[in-house]
Tab-separated table of C-alpha atoms (C1' of nucleotides) in Angstrom:
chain	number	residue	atom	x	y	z
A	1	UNK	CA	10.330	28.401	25.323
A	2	UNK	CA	12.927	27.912	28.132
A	3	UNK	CA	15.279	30.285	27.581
A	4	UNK	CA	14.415	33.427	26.327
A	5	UNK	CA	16.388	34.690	22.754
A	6	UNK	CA	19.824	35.885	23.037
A	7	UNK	CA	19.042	39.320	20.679
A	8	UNK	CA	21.139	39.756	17.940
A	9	UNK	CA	23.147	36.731	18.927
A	10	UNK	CA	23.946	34.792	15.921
A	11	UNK	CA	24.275	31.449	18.027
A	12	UNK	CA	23.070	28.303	16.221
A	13	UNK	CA	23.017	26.184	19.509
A	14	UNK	CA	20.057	28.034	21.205
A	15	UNK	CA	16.479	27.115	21.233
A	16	UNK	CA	15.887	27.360	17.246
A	17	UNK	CA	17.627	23.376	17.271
A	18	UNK	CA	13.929	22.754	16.901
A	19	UNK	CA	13.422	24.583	13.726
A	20	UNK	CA	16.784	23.264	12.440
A	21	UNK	CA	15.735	19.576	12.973
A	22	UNK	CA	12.276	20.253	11.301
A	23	UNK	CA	14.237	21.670	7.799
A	24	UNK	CA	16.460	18.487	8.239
A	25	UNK	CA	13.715	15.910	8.721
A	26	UNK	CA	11.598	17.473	5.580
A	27	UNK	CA	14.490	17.249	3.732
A	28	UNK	CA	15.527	13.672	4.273
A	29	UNK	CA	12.274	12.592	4.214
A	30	UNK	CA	11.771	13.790	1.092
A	31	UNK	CA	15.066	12.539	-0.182
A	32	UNK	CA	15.055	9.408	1.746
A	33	UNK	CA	11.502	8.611	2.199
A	34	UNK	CA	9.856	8.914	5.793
A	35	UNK	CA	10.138	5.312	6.649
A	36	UNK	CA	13.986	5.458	5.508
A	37	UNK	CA	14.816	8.175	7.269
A	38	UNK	CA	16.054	7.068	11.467
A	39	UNK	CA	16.160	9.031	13.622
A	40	UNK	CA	19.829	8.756	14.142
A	41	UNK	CA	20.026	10.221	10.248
A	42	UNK	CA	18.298	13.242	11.875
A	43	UNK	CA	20.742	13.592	14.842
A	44	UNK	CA	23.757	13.048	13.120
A	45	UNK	CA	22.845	16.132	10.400
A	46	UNK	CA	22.313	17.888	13.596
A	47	UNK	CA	25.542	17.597	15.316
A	48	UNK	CA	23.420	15.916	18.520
A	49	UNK	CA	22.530	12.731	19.506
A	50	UNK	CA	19.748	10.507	18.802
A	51	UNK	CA	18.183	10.637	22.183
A	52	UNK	CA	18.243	14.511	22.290
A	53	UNK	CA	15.463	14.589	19.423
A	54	UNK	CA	13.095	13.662	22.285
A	55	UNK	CA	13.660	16.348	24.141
A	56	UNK	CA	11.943	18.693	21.112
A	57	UNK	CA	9.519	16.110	20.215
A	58	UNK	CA	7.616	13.326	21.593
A	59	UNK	CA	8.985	10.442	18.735
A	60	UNK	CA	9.229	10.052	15.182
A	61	UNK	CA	5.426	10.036	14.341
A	62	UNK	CA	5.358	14.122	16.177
A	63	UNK	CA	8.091	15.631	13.993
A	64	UNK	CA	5.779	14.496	11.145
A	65	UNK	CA	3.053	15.902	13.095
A	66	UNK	CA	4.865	18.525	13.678
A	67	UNK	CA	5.840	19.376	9.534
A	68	UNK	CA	1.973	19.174	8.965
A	69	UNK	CA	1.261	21.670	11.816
A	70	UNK	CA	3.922	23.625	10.203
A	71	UNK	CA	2.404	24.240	6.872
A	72	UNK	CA	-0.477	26.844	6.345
A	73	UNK	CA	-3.825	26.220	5.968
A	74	UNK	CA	-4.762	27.258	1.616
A	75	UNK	CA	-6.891	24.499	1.241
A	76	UNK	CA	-9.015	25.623	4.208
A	77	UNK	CA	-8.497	28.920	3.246
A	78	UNK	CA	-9.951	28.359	-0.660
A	79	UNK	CA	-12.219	25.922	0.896
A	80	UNK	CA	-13.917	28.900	2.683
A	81	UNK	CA	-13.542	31.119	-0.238
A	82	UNK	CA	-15.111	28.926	-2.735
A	83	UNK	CA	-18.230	28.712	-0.735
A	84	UNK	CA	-18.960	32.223	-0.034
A	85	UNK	CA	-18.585	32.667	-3.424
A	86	UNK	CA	-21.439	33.028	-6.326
A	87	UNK	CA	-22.231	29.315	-8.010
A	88	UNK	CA	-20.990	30.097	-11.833
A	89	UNK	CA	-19.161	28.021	-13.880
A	90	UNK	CA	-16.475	30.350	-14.254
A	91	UNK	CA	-15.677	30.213	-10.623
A	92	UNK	CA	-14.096	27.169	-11.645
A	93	UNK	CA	-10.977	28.441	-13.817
A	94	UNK	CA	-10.420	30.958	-10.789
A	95	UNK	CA	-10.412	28.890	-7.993
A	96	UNK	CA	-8.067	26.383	-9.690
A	97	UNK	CA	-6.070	29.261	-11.062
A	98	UNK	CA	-5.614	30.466	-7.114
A	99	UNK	CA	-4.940	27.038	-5.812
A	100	UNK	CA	-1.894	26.614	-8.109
A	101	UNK	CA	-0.365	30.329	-8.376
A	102	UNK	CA	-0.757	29.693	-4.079
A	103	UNK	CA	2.211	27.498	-4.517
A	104	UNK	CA	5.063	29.684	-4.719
A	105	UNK	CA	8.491	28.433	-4.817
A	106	UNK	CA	9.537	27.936	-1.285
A	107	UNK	CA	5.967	26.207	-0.739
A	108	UNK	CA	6.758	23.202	-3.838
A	109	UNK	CA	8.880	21.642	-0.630
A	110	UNK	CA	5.390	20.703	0.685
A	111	UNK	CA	4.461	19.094	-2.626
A	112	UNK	CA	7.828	17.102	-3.100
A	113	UNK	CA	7.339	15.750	0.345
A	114	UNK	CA	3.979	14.366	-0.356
A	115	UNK	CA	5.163	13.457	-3.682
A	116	UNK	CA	7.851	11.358	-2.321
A	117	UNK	CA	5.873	9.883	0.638
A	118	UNK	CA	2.305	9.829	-0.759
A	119	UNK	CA	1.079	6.793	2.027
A	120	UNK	CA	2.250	9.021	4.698
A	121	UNK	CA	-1.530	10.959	4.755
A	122	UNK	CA	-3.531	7.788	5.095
A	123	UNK	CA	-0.911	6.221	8.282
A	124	UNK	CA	-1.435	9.936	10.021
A	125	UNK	CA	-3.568	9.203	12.811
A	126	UNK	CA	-7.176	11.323	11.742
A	127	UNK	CA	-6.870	14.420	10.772
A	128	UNK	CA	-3.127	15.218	11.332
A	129	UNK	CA	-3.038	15.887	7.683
A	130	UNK	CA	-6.166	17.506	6.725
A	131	UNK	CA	-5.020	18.779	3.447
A	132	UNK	CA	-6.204	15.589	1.493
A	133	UNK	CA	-9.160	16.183	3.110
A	134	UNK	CA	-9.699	19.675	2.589
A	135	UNK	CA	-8.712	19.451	-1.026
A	136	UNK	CA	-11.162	16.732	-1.648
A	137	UNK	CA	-13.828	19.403	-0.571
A	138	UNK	CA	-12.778	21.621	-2.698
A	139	UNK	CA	-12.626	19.491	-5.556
A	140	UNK	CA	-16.132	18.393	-4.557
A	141	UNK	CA	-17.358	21.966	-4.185
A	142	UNK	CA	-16.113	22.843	-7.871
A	143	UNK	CA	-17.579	19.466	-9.191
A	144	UNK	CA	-21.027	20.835	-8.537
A	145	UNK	CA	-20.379	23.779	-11.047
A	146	UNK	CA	-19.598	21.087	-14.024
A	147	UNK	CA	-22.094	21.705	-16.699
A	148	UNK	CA	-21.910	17.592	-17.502
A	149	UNK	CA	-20.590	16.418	-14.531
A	150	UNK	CA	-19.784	12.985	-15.663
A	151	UNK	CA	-17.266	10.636	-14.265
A	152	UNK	CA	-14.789	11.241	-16.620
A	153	UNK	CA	-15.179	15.628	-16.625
A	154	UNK	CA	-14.887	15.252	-12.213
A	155	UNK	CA	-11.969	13.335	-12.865
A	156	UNK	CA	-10.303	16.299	-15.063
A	157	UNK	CA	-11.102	18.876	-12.568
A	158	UNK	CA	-9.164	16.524	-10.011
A	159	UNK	CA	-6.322	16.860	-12.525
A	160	UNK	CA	-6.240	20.124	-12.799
A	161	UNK	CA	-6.382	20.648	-9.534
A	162	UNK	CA	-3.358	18.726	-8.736
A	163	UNK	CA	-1.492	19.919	-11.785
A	164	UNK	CA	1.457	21.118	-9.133
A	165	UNK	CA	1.610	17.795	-7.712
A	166	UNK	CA	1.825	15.965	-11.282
A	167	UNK	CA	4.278	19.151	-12.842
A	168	UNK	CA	6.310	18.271	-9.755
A	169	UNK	CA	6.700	14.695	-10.498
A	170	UNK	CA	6.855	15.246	-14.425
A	171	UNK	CA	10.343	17.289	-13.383
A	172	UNK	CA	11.837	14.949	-11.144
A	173	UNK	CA	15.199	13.741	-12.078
A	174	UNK	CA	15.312	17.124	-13.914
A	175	UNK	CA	17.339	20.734	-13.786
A	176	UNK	CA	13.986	22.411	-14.419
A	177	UNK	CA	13.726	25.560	-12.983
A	178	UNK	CA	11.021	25.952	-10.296
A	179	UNK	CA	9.096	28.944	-12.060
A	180	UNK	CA	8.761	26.957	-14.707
A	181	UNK	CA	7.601	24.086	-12.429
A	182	UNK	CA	4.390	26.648	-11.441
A	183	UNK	CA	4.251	28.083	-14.766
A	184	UNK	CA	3.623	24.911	-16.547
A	185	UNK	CA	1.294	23.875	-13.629
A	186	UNK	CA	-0.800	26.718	-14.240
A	187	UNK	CA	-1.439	26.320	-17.850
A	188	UNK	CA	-1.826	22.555	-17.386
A	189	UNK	CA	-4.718	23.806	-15.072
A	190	UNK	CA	-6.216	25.948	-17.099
A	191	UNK	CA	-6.219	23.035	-20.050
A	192	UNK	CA	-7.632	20.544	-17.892
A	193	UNK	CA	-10.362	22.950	-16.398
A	194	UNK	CA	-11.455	23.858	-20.103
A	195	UNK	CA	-11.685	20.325	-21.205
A	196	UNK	CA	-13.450	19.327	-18.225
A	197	UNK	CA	-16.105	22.017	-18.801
A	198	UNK	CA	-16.681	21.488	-22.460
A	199	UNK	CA	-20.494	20.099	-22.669
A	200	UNK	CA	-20.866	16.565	-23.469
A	201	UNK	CA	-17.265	15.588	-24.789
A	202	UNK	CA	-17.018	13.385	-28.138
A	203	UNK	CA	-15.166	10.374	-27.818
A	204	UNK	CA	-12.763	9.413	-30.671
A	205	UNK	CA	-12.799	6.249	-32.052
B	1	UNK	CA	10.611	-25.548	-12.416
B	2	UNK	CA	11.458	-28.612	-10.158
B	3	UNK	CA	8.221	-30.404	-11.054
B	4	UNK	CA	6.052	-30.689	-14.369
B	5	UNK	CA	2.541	-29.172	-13.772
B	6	UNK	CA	0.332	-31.599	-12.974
B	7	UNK	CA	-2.428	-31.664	-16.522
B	8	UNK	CA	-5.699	-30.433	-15.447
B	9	UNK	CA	-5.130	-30.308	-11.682
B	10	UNK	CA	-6.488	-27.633	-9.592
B	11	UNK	CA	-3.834	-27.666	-6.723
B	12	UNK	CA	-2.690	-24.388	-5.852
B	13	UNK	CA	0.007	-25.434	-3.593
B	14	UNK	CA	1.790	-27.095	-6.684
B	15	UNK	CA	4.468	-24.685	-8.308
B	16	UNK	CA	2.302	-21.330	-8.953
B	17	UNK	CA	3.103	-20.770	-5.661
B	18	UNK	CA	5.502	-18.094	-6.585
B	19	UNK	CA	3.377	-16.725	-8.605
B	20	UNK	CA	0.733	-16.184	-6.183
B	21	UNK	CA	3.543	-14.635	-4.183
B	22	UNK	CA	4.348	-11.909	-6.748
B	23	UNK	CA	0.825	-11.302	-6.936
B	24	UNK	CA	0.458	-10.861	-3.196
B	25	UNK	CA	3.784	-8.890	-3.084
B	26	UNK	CA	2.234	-5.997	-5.644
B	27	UNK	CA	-0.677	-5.691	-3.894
B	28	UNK	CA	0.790	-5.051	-0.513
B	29	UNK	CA	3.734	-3.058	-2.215
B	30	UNK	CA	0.931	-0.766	-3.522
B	31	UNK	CA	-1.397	-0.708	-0.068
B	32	UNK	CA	1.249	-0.357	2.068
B	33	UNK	CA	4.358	0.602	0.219
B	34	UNK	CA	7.492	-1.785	-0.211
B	35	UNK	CA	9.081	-0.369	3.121
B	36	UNK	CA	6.064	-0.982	5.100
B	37	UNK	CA	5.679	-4.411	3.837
B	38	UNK	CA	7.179	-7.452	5.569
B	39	UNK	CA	7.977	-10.924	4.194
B	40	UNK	CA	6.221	-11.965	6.890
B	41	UNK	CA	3.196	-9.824	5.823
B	42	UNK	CA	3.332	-11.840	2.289
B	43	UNK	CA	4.164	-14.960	3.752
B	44	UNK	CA	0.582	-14.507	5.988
B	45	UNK	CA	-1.398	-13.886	3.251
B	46	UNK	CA	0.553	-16.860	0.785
B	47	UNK	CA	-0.459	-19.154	4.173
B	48	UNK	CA	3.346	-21.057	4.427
B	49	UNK	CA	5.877	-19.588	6.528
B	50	UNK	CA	7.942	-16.463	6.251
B	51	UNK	CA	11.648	-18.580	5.672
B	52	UNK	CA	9.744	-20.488	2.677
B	53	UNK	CA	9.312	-17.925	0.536
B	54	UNK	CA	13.478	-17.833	0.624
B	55	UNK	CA	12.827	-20.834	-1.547
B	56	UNK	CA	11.564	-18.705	-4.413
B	57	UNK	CA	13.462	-16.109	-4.215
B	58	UNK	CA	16.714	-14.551	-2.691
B	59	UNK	CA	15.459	-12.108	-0.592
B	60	UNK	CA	12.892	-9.401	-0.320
B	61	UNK	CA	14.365	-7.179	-3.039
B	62	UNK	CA	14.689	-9.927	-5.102
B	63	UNK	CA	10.749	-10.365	-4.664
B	64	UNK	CA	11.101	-6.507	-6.287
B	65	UNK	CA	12.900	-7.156	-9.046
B	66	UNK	CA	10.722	-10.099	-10.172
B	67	UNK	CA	8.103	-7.702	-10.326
B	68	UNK	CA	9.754	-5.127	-12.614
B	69	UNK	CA	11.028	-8.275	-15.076
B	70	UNK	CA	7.300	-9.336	-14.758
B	71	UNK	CA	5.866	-6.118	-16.789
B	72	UNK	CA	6.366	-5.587	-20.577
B	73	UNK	CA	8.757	-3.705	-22.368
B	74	UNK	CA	6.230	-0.797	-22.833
B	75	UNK	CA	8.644	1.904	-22.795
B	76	UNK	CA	11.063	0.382	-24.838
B	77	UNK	CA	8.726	-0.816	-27.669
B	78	UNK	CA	7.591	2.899	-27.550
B	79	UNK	CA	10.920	4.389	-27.720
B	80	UNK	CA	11.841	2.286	-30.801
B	81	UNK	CA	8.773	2.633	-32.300
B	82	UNK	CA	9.351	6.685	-32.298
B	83	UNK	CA	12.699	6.902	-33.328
B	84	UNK	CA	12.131	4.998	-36.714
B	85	UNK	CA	9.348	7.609	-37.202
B	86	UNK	CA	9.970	10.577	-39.505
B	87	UNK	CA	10.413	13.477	-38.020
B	88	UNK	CA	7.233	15.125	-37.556
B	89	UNK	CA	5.290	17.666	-35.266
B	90	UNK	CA	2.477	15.373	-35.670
B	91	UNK	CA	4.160	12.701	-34.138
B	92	UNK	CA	4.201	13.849	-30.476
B	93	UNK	CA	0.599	13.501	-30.477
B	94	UNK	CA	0.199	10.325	-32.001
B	95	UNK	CA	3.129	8.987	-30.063
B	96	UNK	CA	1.693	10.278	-26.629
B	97	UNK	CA	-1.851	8.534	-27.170
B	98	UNK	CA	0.488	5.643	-28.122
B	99	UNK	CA	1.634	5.813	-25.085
B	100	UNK	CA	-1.595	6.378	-22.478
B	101	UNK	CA	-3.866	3.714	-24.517
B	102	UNK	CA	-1.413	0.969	-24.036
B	103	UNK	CA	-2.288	1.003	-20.323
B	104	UNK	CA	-5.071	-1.323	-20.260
B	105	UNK	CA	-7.342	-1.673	-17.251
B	106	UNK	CA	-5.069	-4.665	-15.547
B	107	UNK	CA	-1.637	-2.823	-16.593
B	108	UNK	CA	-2.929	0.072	-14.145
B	109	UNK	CA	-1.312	-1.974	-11.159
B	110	UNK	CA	2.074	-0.836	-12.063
B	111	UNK	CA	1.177	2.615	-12.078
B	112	UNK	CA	-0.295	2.467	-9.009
B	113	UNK	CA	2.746	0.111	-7.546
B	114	UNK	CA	4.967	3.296	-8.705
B	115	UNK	CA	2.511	5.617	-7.196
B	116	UNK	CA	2.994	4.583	-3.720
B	117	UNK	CA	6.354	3.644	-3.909
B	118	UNK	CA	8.140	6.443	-5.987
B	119	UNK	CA	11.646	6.017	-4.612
B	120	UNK	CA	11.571	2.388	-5.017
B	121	UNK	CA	13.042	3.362	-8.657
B	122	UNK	CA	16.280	5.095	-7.247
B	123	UNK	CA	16.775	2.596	-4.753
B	124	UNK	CA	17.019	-0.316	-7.345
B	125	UNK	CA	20.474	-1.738	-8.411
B	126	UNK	CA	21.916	-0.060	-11.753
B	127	UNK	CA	19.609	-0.639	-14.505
B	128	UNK	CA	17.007	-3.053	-12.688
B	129	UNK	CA	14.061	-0.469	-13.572
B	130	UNK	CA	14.833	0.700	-16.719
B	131	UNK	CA	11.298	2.150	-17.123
B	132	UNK	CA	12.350	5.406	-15.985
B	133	UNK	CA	15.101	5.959	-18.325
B	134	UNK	CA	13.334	4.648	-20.885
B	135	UNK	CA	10.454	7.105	-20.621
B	136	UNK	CA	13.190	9.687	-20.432
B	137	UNK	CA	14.381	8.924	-23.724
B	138	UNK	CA	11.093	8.964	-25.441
B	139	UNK	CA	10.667	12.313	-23.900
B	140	UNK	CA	13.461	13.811	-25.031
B	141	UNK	CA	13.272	12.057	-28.101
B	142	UNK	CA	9.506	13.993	-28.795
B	143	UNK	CA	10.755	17.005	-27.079
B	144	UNK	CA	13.063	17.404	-30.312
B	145	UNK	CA	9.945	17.611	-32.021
B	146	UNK	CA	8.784	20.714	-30.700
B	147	UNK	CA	8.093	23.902	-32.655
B	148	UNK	CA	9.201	25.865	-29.487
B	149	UNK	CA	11.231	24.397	-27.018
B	150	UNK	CA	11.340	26.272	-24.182
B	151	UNK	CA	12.129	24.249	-20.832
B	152	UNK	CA	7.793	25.355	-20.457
B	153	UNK	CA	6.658	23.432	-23.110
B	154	UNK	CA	8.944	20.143	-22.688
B	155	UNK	CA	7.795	20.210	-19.360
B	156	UNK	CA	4.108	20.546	-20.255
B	157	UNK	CA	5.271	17.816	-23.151
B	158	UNK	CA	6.595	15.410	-19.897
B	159	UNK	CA	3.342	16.320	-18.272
B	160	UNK	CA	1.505	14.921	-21.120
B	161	UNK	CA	3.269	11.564	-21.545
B	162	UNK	CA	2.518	11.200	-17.989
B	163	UNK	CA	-1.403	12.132	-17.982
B	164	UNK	CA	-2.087	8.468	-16.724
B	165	UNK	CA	-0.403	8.372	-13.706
B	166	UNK	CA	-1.693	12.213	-13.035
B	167	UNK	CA	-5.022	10.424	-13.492
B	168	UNK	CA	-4.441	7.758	-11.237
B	169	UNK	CA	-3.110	10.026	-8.757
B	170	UNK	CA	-6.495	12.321	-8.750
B	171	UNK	CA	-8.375	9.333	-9.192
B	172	UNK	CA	-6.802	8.026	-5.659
B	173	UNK	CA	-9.389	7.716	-2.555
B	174	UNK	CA	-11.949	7.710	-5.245
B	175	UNK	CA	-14.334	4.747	-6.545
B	176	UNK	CA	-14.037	6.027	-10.505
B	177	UNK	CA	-14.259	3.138	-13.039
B	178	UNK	CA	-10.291	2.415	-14.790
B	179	UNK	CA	-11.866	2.843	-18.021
B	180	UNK	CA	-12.838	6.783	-16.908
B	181	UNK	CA	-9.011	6.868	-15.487
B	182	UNK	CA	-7.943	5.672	-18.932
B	183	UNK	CA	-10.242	7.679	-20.690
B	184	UNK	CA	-9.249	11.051	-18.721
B	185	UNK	CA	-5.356	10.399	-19.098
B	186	UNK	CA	-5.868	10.163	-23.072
B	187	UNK	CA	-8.008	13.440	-22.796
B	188	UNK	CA	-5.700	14.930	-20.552
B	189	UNK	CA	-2.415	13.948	-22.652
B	190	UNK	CA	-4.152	15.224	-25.892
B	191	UNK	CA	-4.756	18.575	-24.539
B	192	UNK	CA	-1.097	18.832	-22.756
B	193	UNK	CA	0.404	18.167	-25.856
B	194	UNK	CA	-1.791	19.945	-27.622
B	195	UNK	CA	-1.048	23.166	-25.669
B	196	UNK	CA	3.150	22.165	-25.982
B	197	UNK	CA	2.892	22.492	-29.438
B	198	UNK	CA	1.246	25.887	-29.737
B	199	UNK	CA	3.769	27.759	-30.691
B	200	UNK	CA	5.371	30.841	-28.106
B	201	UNK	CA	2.978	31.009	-25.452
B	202	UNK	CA	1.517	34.145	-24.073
B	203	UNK	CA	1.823	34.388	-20.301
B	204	UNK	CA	-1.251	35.867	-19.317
B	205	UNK	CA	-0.955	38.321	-16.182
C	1	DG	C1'	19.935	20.460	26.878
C	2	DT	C1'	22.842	16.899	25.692
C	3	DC	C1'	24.898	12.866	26.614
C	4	DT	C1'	25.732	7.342	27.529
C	5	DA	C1'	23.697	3.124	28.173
C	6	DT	C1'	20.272	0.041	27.499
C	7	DA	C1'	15.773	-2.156	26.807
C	8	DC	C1'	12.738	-3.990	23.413
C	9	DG	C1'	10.677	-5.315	19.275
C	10	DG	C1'	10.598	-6.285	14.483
C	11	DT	C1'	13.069	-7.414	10.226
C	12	DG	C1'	15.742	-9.787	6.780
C	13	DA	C1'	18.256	-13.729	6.521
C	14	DT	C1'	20.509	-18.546	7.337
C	15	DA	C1'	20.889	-23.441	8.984
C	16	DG	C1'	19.113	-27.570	9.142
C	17	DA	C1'	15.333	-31.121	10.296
C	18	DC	C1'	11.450	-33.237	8.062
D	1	DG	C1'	8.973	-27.566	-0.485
D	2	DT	C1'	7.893	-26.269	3.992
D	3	DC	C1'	8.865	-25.988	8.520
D	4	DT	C1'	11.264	-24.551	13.374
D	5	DA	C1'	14.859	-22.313	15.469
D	6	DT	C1'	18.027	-18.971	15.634
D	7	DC	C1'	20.900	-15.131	14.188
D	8	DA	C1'	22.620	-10.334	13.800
D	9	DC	C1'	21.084	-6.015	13.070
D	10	DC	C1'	18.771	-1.742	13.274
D	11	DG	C1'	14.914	0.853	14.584
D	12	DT	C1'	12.331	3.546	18.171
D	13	DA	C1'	12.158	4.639	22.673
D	14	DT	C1'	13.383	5.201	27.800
D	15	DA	C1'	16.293	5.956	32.109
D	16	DG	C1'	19.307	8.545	34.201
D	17	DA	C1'	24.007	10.954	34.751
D	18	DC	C1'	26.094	15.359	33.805
DNA sequence: GTCTATACGGTGATAGAC
DNA sequence: GTCTATCACCGTATAGAC
């Protein structure tokens, strides 16, 4: 914003140090937590000083902001595309279907972050973070289309939803690779959706 | 410890105190994660001061690691329990249910606890948590169980053995009974598995 | 833009009186 | 057992020189 580009200069000192400290802080908060992750931690990955952070952002709290602003908006945009579609039942394998396969590989950063800091969305001040929000919608939206839509079969549909977020966690502390991560996400999803829309389930004894 | 209960007497300020305190601690480790949690925050709700509750216990981590010697030997029992099991396809699905029915309504705290605090585990000293290992073991002990074991279907396998914290995951920001949580997890598990074991998949496109 | 220096508060922890 | 007082430390944040 102050200084205009250098083209085709390769320097790593110019006016990207704001994208740079962005990558770091997602990936020490992930590693580290948000809470223990300082500032300095930041700064010192950076090769600058502490106090130079606030000269890209206004404190701590906005480079969160700032990783939330950062992200794209899928949940909005199924959000919106679930409700201009038709109300059928099968709307529901395809919508979840979308939701997961939207998660390509580069995008499961977004996922381990929230995974590793999952009280960070209810400290954000309103709606920083609207993707709990939006995904709640959604979930709520597809929850009408439940042919029993007991307790138990909403609470599946959840699941499948977030079948990233729990394939995610199931591979932590693991070598797995990340297609597999999505791949296995995806059929957990389609599992879940299908149990959840079986009429009246029978409960084992 | 340092005085015999008192028969029949109602005082709460006798020796349960540290009880109470563990109590107090879990619940404010889950709301508000271990990080965000003070002694002083604890000490507040306990009603005695903040250096008092140095009394029962060496310091805040210490207050942690009360909590994880608190809990059962779940994963253990488990992990014995399968490996003196003949070998057995049918086993991973018995062993999985196995698994999500032992978590009784009042044993959800320490999934939730984990759920908010998910790098508490790393962070603990050596062997403190051994629930995490432990769990590993029984997963790779089922995963040898497999018909095909492709890095997909242990995965979907892990997935499975961790339906219940899935469930309470979906289930957060949401006023479903435990029993429906429980109830979904078992569902969910059976169907992971269920899918695990079906032998080579066919990636639909 | 980046630095040094510093203010300020909260936190875990200890010492010691009662 | 519980308290008051105090400690060192580390965190975020600000002021101002260069």
């Amino acid at each position: 914003m102050t200084k205009p580009p250098q083209a085709g200069a390769a320097r790593t000192s110019g006016a990207d140090t704001r994208k740079r400290a962005l990558n770091v802080a997602l990936r020490l908060f992930t590693q580290q937590g948000y809470e223990g992750t300082s500032l300095r931690d930041i700064a010192d990955e950076l090769g600058i000083n502490k106090a130079s952070l606030y000269y890209y952002f206004d404190g701590k709290e906005a480079i969160l902001r700032s990783l939330f602003e950062q992200r794209g908006d899928e949940a909005e945009d199924l959000l919106a595309w679930v409700q201009q579609q038709p109300s059928d039942p099968a709307l529901l394998q395809v919508a979840v279907q979308r939701w997961v396969r939207s998660f390509t590989v580069e995008k499961l950063q977004g996922i381990r972050f929230l995974a590793a800091n999952p009280l960070v969305l209810q400290s954000l001040p309103a709606g920083a973070a609207r993707i709990g929000n939006e995904l709640n919608a959604v979930a709520d939206a597809l929850a009408s289309l439940l042919p029993d839509r007991s307790d138990e079969n909403v609470l599946l549909l959840r699941m499948g939803l977030l079948s990233i977020n729990a394939a995610v966690q199931a591979a932590v502390r693991t070598d797995l690779d990340d297609e597999v991560i999505v791949a296995a996400a995806a059929r957990s999803a389609t599992a879940l959706v299908q149990i959840a829309t079986q009429t009246p389930h029978i409960r084992e004894q």
